[in-house]
Amino acid sequence: MEHAPCISQIATLLADPKRSAMMWALMDGTARQSDELALLAGLSPSSANAHLGRLSSGGLLKVEERGRKRFFRLAAPEIGAAVEALASATLASLPGKVPELLKRTSPSTKVRTAPSSLLRARLCDDHLGGSLAADLYQRMLDAGWIEQLDKRVIVTHKGANQLATHGVFIQALAHSTSRVVCACPDWSERRPHLGGTLGAAVLQLFMQSGWLNLPSDTRVLQITAAGQREIDLFAKEVELEMAL
């Protein structure tokens, strides 16, 4: 394993609850002052600066000098993806406790320390994550566009026909080596969102239609004014199918 990357340094940096709280506050890609991060993590300014210094020295954060103030942001979008993956892995590593966690946590409960923009819509690998994606998954399930069979998710004939009207063709997606559709765990929603090649195709549809934008150096997806209207119409179309 000579060429295997060493992850112990990063793991050690993220293991501290106060440092992980500050990392969560930066997950939307914005830059925040050290004083603000200290407040969010419940630290004194001096203690926060010490933790931020370690995160910066470890390559997880970059510092921006603005006059006398220092702002911190994630050094790269991949770091945010790694933190999110660890959050998902934490749930997956507790198979016996996750059902109890879900019973105690309502579907609308959010990870409060994460920025609200990150909770609404974000990149999750190559597809859409967040409350927007989780709501869409549930609507498609209720409308019969997709079905959950044990641990598998399939697209129904009805769903394939409806998606085709939007330019998403299931037969074309089936040629990929990846799964067409799966229930991807959403760490912030405690419920699944749409994964697989269908999830990626829906995200591409929304972005090509101008409904969502992805600014550089971030994983937070911005919903445009037109996008909010069109996504609402798309959701209502699915809800109408639920009534049929």
Tab-separated table of C-alpha atoms in Angstrom:
chain	number	residue	atom	x	y	z
A	1	MET	CA	0.000	0.000	0.000
A	2	GLU	CA	2.916	2.279	-0.724
A	3	HIS	CA	0.851	4.713	-2.790
A	4	ALA	CA	-2.284	4.688	-0.609
A	5	PRO	CA	-3.216	8.216	0.526
A	6	CYS	CA	-2.834	8.949	4.229
A	7	ILE	CA	-6.151	10.115	5.644
A	8	SER	CA	-5.265	10.011	9.331
A	9	GLN	CA	-4.241	13.687	9.469
A	10	ILE	CA	-7.532	14.887	7.996
A	11	ALA	CA	-9.493	12.421	10.138
A	12	THR	CA	-7.779	13.761	13.267
A	13	LEU	CA	-8.599	17.354	12.329
A	14	LEU	CA	-12.268	16.569	11.742
A	15	ALA	CA	-12.628	14.393	14.853
A	16	ASP	CA	-12.855	17.388	17.177
A	17	PRO	CA	-16.541	18.415	17.638
A	18	LYS	CA	-15.727	22.142	17.729
A	19	ARG	CA	-13.707	22.000	14.521
A	20	SER	CA	-16.367	19.901	12.792
A	21	ALA	CA	-19.005	22.467	13.851
A	22	MET	CA	-17.005	25.238	12.178
A	23	MET	CA	-16.544	23.098	9.073
A	24	TRP	CA	-20.326	22.580	8.912
A	25	ALA	CA	-20.842	26.335	9.032
A	26	LEU	CA	-18.637	26.681	5.946
A	27	MET	CA	-20.224	23.883	3.918
A	28	ASP	CA	-22.080	26.260	1.592
A	29	GLY	CA	-18.798	27.635	0.277
A	30	THR	CA	-19.135	31.085	1.820
A	31	ALA	CA	-16.323	32.816	3.712
A	32	ARG	CA	-16.969	33.633	7.373
A	33	GLN	CA	-15.099	35.663	9.965
A	34	SER	CA	-13.339	33.895	12.804
A	35	ASP	CA	-15.536	35.669	15.369
A	36	GLU	CA	-18.681	34.377	13.667
A	37	LEU	CA	-17.287	30.838	13.548
A	38	ALA	CA	-16.339	31.099	17.225
A	39	LEU	CA	-19.924	32.013	18.092
A	40	LEU	CA	-21.369	29.178	16.019
A	41	ALA	CA	-19.048	26.632	17.637
A	42	GLY	CA	-19.450	28.004	21.174
A	43	LEU	CA	-15.775	28.935	21.501
A	44	SER	CA	-13.865	31.959	22.700
A	45	PRO	CA	-12.210	33.940	19.866
A	46	SER	CA	-8.736	32.780	20.930
A	47	SER	CA	-9.747	29.105	21.021
A	48	ALA	CA	-11.496	29.419	17.666
A	49	ASN	CA	-8.406	30.970	16.103
A	50	ALA	CA	-6.301	28.084	17.384
A	51	HIS	CA	-8.674	25.524	15.835
A	52	LEU	CA	-8.940	27.489	12.583
A	53	GLY	CA	-5.160	27.660	12.430
A	54	ARG	CA	-4.936	23.875	12.615
A	55	LEU	CA	-7.581	23.443	9.934
A	56	SER	CA	-5.780	25.933	7.691
A	57	SER	CA	-2.364	24.343	8.267
A	58	GLY	CA	-3.893	20.974	7.443
A	59	GLY	CA	-5.064	22.282	4.069
A	60	LEU	CA	-8.790	22.106	4.816
A	61	LEU	CA	-9.387	25.863	4.962
A	62	LYS	CA	-7.995	28.875	3.172
A	63	VAL	CA	-7.729	32.336	4.686
A	64	GLU	CA	-8.734	35.616	3.070
A	65	GLU	CA	-7.363	38.845	4.521
A	66	ARG	CA	-9.831	41.749	4.241
A	67	GLY	CA	-8.283	44.724	5.955
A	68	ARG	CA	-7.774	43.732	9.559
A	69	LYS	CA	-10.290	40.923	9.407
A	70	ARG	CA	-9.661	37.321	8.471
A	71	PHE	CA	-12.241	35.245	6.656
A	72	PHE	CA	-12.150	31.460	6.301
A	73	ARG	CA	-13.641	29.229	3.624
A	74	LEU	CA	-13.261	25.606	2.539
A	75	ALA	CA	-10.062	25.140	0.581
A	76	ALA	CA	-11.873	23.126	-2.146
A	77	PRO	CA	-15.394	21.796	-2.894
A	78	GLU	CA	-14.024	18.248	-2.477
A	79	ILE	CA	-13.497	18.946	1.226
A	80	GLY	CA	-17.199	19.720	1.664
A	81	ALA	CA	-18.039	16.511	-0.206
A	82	ALA	CA	-15.750	14.553	2.128
A	83	VAL	CA	-17.384	16.026	5.236
A	84	GLU	CA	-20.825	15.216	3.872
A	85	ALA	CA	-19.690	11.669	3.019
A	86	LEU	CA	-18.528	11.217	6.609
A	87	ALA	CA	-21.946	12.350	7.846
A	88	SER	CA	-23.643	9.781	5.612
A	89	ALA	CA	-21.139	7.095	6.655
A	90	THR	CA	-21.932	7.802	10.306
A	91	LEU	CA	-25.593	6.917	9.693
A	92	ALA	CA	-24.688	3.877	7.577
A	93	SER	CA	-22.295	2.563	10.264
A	94	LEU	CA	-25.133	2.334	12.793
A	95	PRO	CA	-27.594	-0.011	11.029
A	96	GLY	CA	-29.257	-1.074	14.263
A	97	LYS	CA	-29.664	2.453	15.563
A	98	VAL	CA	-30.738	4.272	12.422
A	99	PRO	CA	-34.395	3.090	12.596
A	100	GLU	CA	-34.595	4.357	16.193
A	101	LEU	CA	-33.002	7.640	15.113
A	102	LEU	CA	-35.615	8.018	12.397
A	103	LYS	CA	-38.408	7.346	14.883
A	104	ARG	CA	-37.117	10.060	17.182
A	105	THR	CA	-36.502	12.545	14.370
A	106	SER	CA	-39.324	14.033	12.311
A	107	PRO	CA	-38.803	14.163	8.512
A	108	SER	CA	-38.613	17.937	8.629
A	109	THR	CA	-35.775	17.983	11.175
A	110	LYS	CA	-32.605	19.573	9.767
A	111	VAL	CA	-28.989	19.575	10.821
A	112	ARG	CA	-29.199	23.027	12.386
A	113	THR	CA	-25.489	23.763	12.298
A	114	ALA	CA	-25.352	23.534	8.487
A	115	PRO	CA	-26.191	26.634	6.393
A	116	SER	CA	-29.825	26.734	5.261
A	117	SER	CA	-28.801	27.135	1.611
A	118	LEU	CA	-26.889	23.838	1.838
A	119	LEU	CA	-29.918	22.086	3.317
A	120	ARG	CA	-32.226	23.295	0.540
A	121	ALA	CA	-30.352	22.197	-2.593
A	122	ARG	CA	-26.809	20.934	-3.096
A	123	LEU	CA	-24.726	18.579	-5.173
A	124	CYS	CA	-24.638	15.022	-3.849
A	125	ASP	CA	-22.055	13.304	-6.028
A	126	ASP	CA	-23.567	13.792	-9.524
A	127	HIS	CA	-27.190	14.343	-8.498
A	128	LEU	CA	-29.390	16.660	-6.478
A	129	GLY	CA	-29.465	16.514	-2.688
A	130	GLY	CA	-31.217	18.418	0.101
A	131	SER	CA	-34.853	19.048	0.982
A	132	LEU	CA	-35.741	19.879	-2.628
A	133	ALA	CA	-34.493	16.462	-3.760
A	134	ALA	CA	-36.055	14.570	-0.846
A	135	ASP	CA	-39.454	16.189	-1.476
A	136	LEU	CA	-39.236	15.319	-5.169
A	137	TYR	CA	-38.372	11.682	-4.389
A	138	GLN	CA	-41.366	11.336	-2.052
A	139	ARG	CA	-43.734	12.922	-4.581
A	140	MET	CA	-42.540	10.572	-7.342
A	141	LEU	CA	-42.982	7.628	-4.992
A	142	ASP	CA	-46.498	8.694	-3.976
A	143	ALA	CA	-47.484	9.328	-7.610
A	144	GLY	CA	-46.334	5.871	-8.675
A	145	TRP	CA	-43.532	7.105	-10.933
A	146	ILE	CA	-41.126	4.989	-8.917
A	147	GLU	CA	-41.625	2.014	-6.610
A	148	GLN	CA	-39.572	0.812	-3.681
A	149	LEU	CA	-39.306	-2.976	-3.517
A	150	ASP	CA	-37.356	-4.153	-0.486
A	151	LYS	CA	-33.989	-2.461	-0.982
A	152	ARG	CA	-34.463	-1.772	-4.706
A	153	VAL	CA	-36.098	1.188	-6.413
A	154	ILE	CA	-37.534	0.866	-9.913
A	155	VAL	CA	-39.084	3.272	-12.398
A	156	THR	CA	-42.630	2.247	-13.290
A	157	HIS	CA	-44.100	2.271	-16.797
A	158	LYS	CA	-46.178	5.280	-15.774
A	159	GLY	CA	-43.092	7.066	-14.479
A	160	ALA	CA	-41.101	6.329	-17.620
A	161	ASN	CA	-43.857	7.818	-19.781
A	162	GLN	CA	-44.160	10.952	-17.631
A	163	LEU	CA	-40.398	11.510	-17.482
A	164	ALA	CA	-40.165	11.113	-21.266
A	165	THR	CA	-42.416	14.149	-21.683
A	166	HIS	CA	-39.662	16.132	-19.964
A	167	GLY	CA	-36.908	14.698	-22.148
A	168	VAL	CA	-35.664	12.113	-19.632
A	169	PHE	CA	-35.681	8.694	-21.308
A	170	ILE	CA	-35.274	5.698	-19.014
A	171	GLN	CA	-34.199	3.321	-21.801
A	172	ALA	CA	-31.263	5.592	-22.613
A	173	LEU	CA	-30.260	5.751	-18.948
A	174	ALA	CA	-30.385	1.958	-18.668
A	175	HIS	CA	-27.343	1.630	-20.955
A	176	SER	CA	-25.135	3.118	-18.227
A	177	THR	CA	-23.109	0.825	-15.961
A	178	SER	CA	-24.568	2.636	-12.936
A	179	ARG	CA	-27.983	1.918	-11.425
A	180	VAL	CA	-30.852	3.724	-13.109
A	181	VAL	CA	-32.375	4.804	-9.820
A	182	CYS	CA	-31.689	4.323	-6.147
A	183	ALA	CA	-32.717	5.803	-2.808
A	184	CYS	CA	-29.693	7.863	-1.791
A	185	PRO	CA	-29.571	8.619	1.983
A	186	ASP	CA	-29.833	12.344	2.696
A	187	TRP	CA	-27.967	13.161	5.919
A	188	SER	CA	-29.747	16.496	6.443
A	189	GLU	CA	-33.277	15.227	5.800
A	190	ARG	CA	-33.093	11.768	7.408
A	191	ARG	CA	-34.953	10.485	4.339
A	192	PRO	CA	-33.831	9.493	0.840
A	193	HIS	CA	-33.520	11.500	-2.340
A	194	LEU	CA	-33.248	10.411	-5.969
A	195	GLY	CA	-29.909	8.866	-6.882
A	196	GLY	CA	-28.547	6.840	-9.794
A	197	THR	CA	-28.455	7.920	-13.416
A	198	LEU	CA	-32.052	9.170	-13.143
A	199	GLY	CA	-31.062	11.475	-10.296
A	200	ALA	CA	-28.185	12.818	-12.405
A	201	ALA	CA	-30.499	13.270	-15.412
A	202	VAL	CA	-33.065	15.217	-13.353
A	203	LEU	CA	-30.307	17.500	-12.046
A	204	GLN	CA	-29.046	18.039	-15.604
A	205	LEU	CA	-32.602	18.846	-16.733
A	206	PHE	CA	-33.025	21.440	-13.992
A	207	MET	CA	-29.659	23.063	-14.696
A	208	GLN	CA	-29.980	23.093	-18.482
A	209	SER	CA	-33.430	24.628	-18.093
A	210	GLY	CA	-31.914	27.427	-16.021
A	211	TRP	CA	-33.810	26.428	-12.898
A	212	LEU	CA	-30.652	25.817	-10.873
A	213	ASN	CA	-27.219	27.457	-10.933
A	214	LEU	CA	-23.958	26.193	-9.476
A	215	PRO	CA	-21.545	29.004	-8.559
A	216	SER	CA	-17.839	28.183	-8.659
A	217	ASP	CA	-16.062	26.821	-5.566
A	218	THR	CA	-19.240	25.599	-3.932
A	219	ARG	CA	-21.613	22.639	-3.883
A	220	VAL	CA	-24.670	24.740	-3.018
A	221	LEU	CA	-27.169	24.947	-5.880
A	222	GLN	CA	-28.945	28.271	-6.261
A	223	ILE	CA	-32.588	28.174	-7.302
A	224	THR	CA	-33.403	30.933	-9.798
A	225	ALA	CA	-36.663	32.880	-9.694
A	226	ALA	CA	-37.848	31.147	-12.857
A	227	GLY	CA	-36.577	27.873	-11.468
A	228	GLN	CA	-38.670	28.169	-8.334
A	229	ARG	CA	-41.811	28.635	-10.431
A	230	GLU	CA	-40.984	25.788	-12.816
A	231	ILE	CA	-39.936	23.374	-10.077
A	232	ASP	CA	-43.191	24.127	-8.255
A	233	LEU	CA	-45.099	23.387	-11.482
A	234	PHE	CA	-43.119	20.169	-11.938
A	235	ALA	CA	-43.970	19.135	-8.362
A	236	LYS	CA	-47.648	19.992	-8.891
A	237	GLU	CA	-47.687	17.856	-12.034
A	238	VAL	CA	-46.434	14.922	-9.994
A	239	GLU	CA	-49.032	15.638	-7.294
A	240	LEU	CA	-51.814	15.610	-9.905
A	241	GLU	CA	-50.684	12.112	-10.863
A	242	MET	CA	-51.065	11.108	-7.231
A	243	ALA	CA	-54.778	11.965	-7.416
A	244	LEU	CA	-55.393	9.841	-10.518
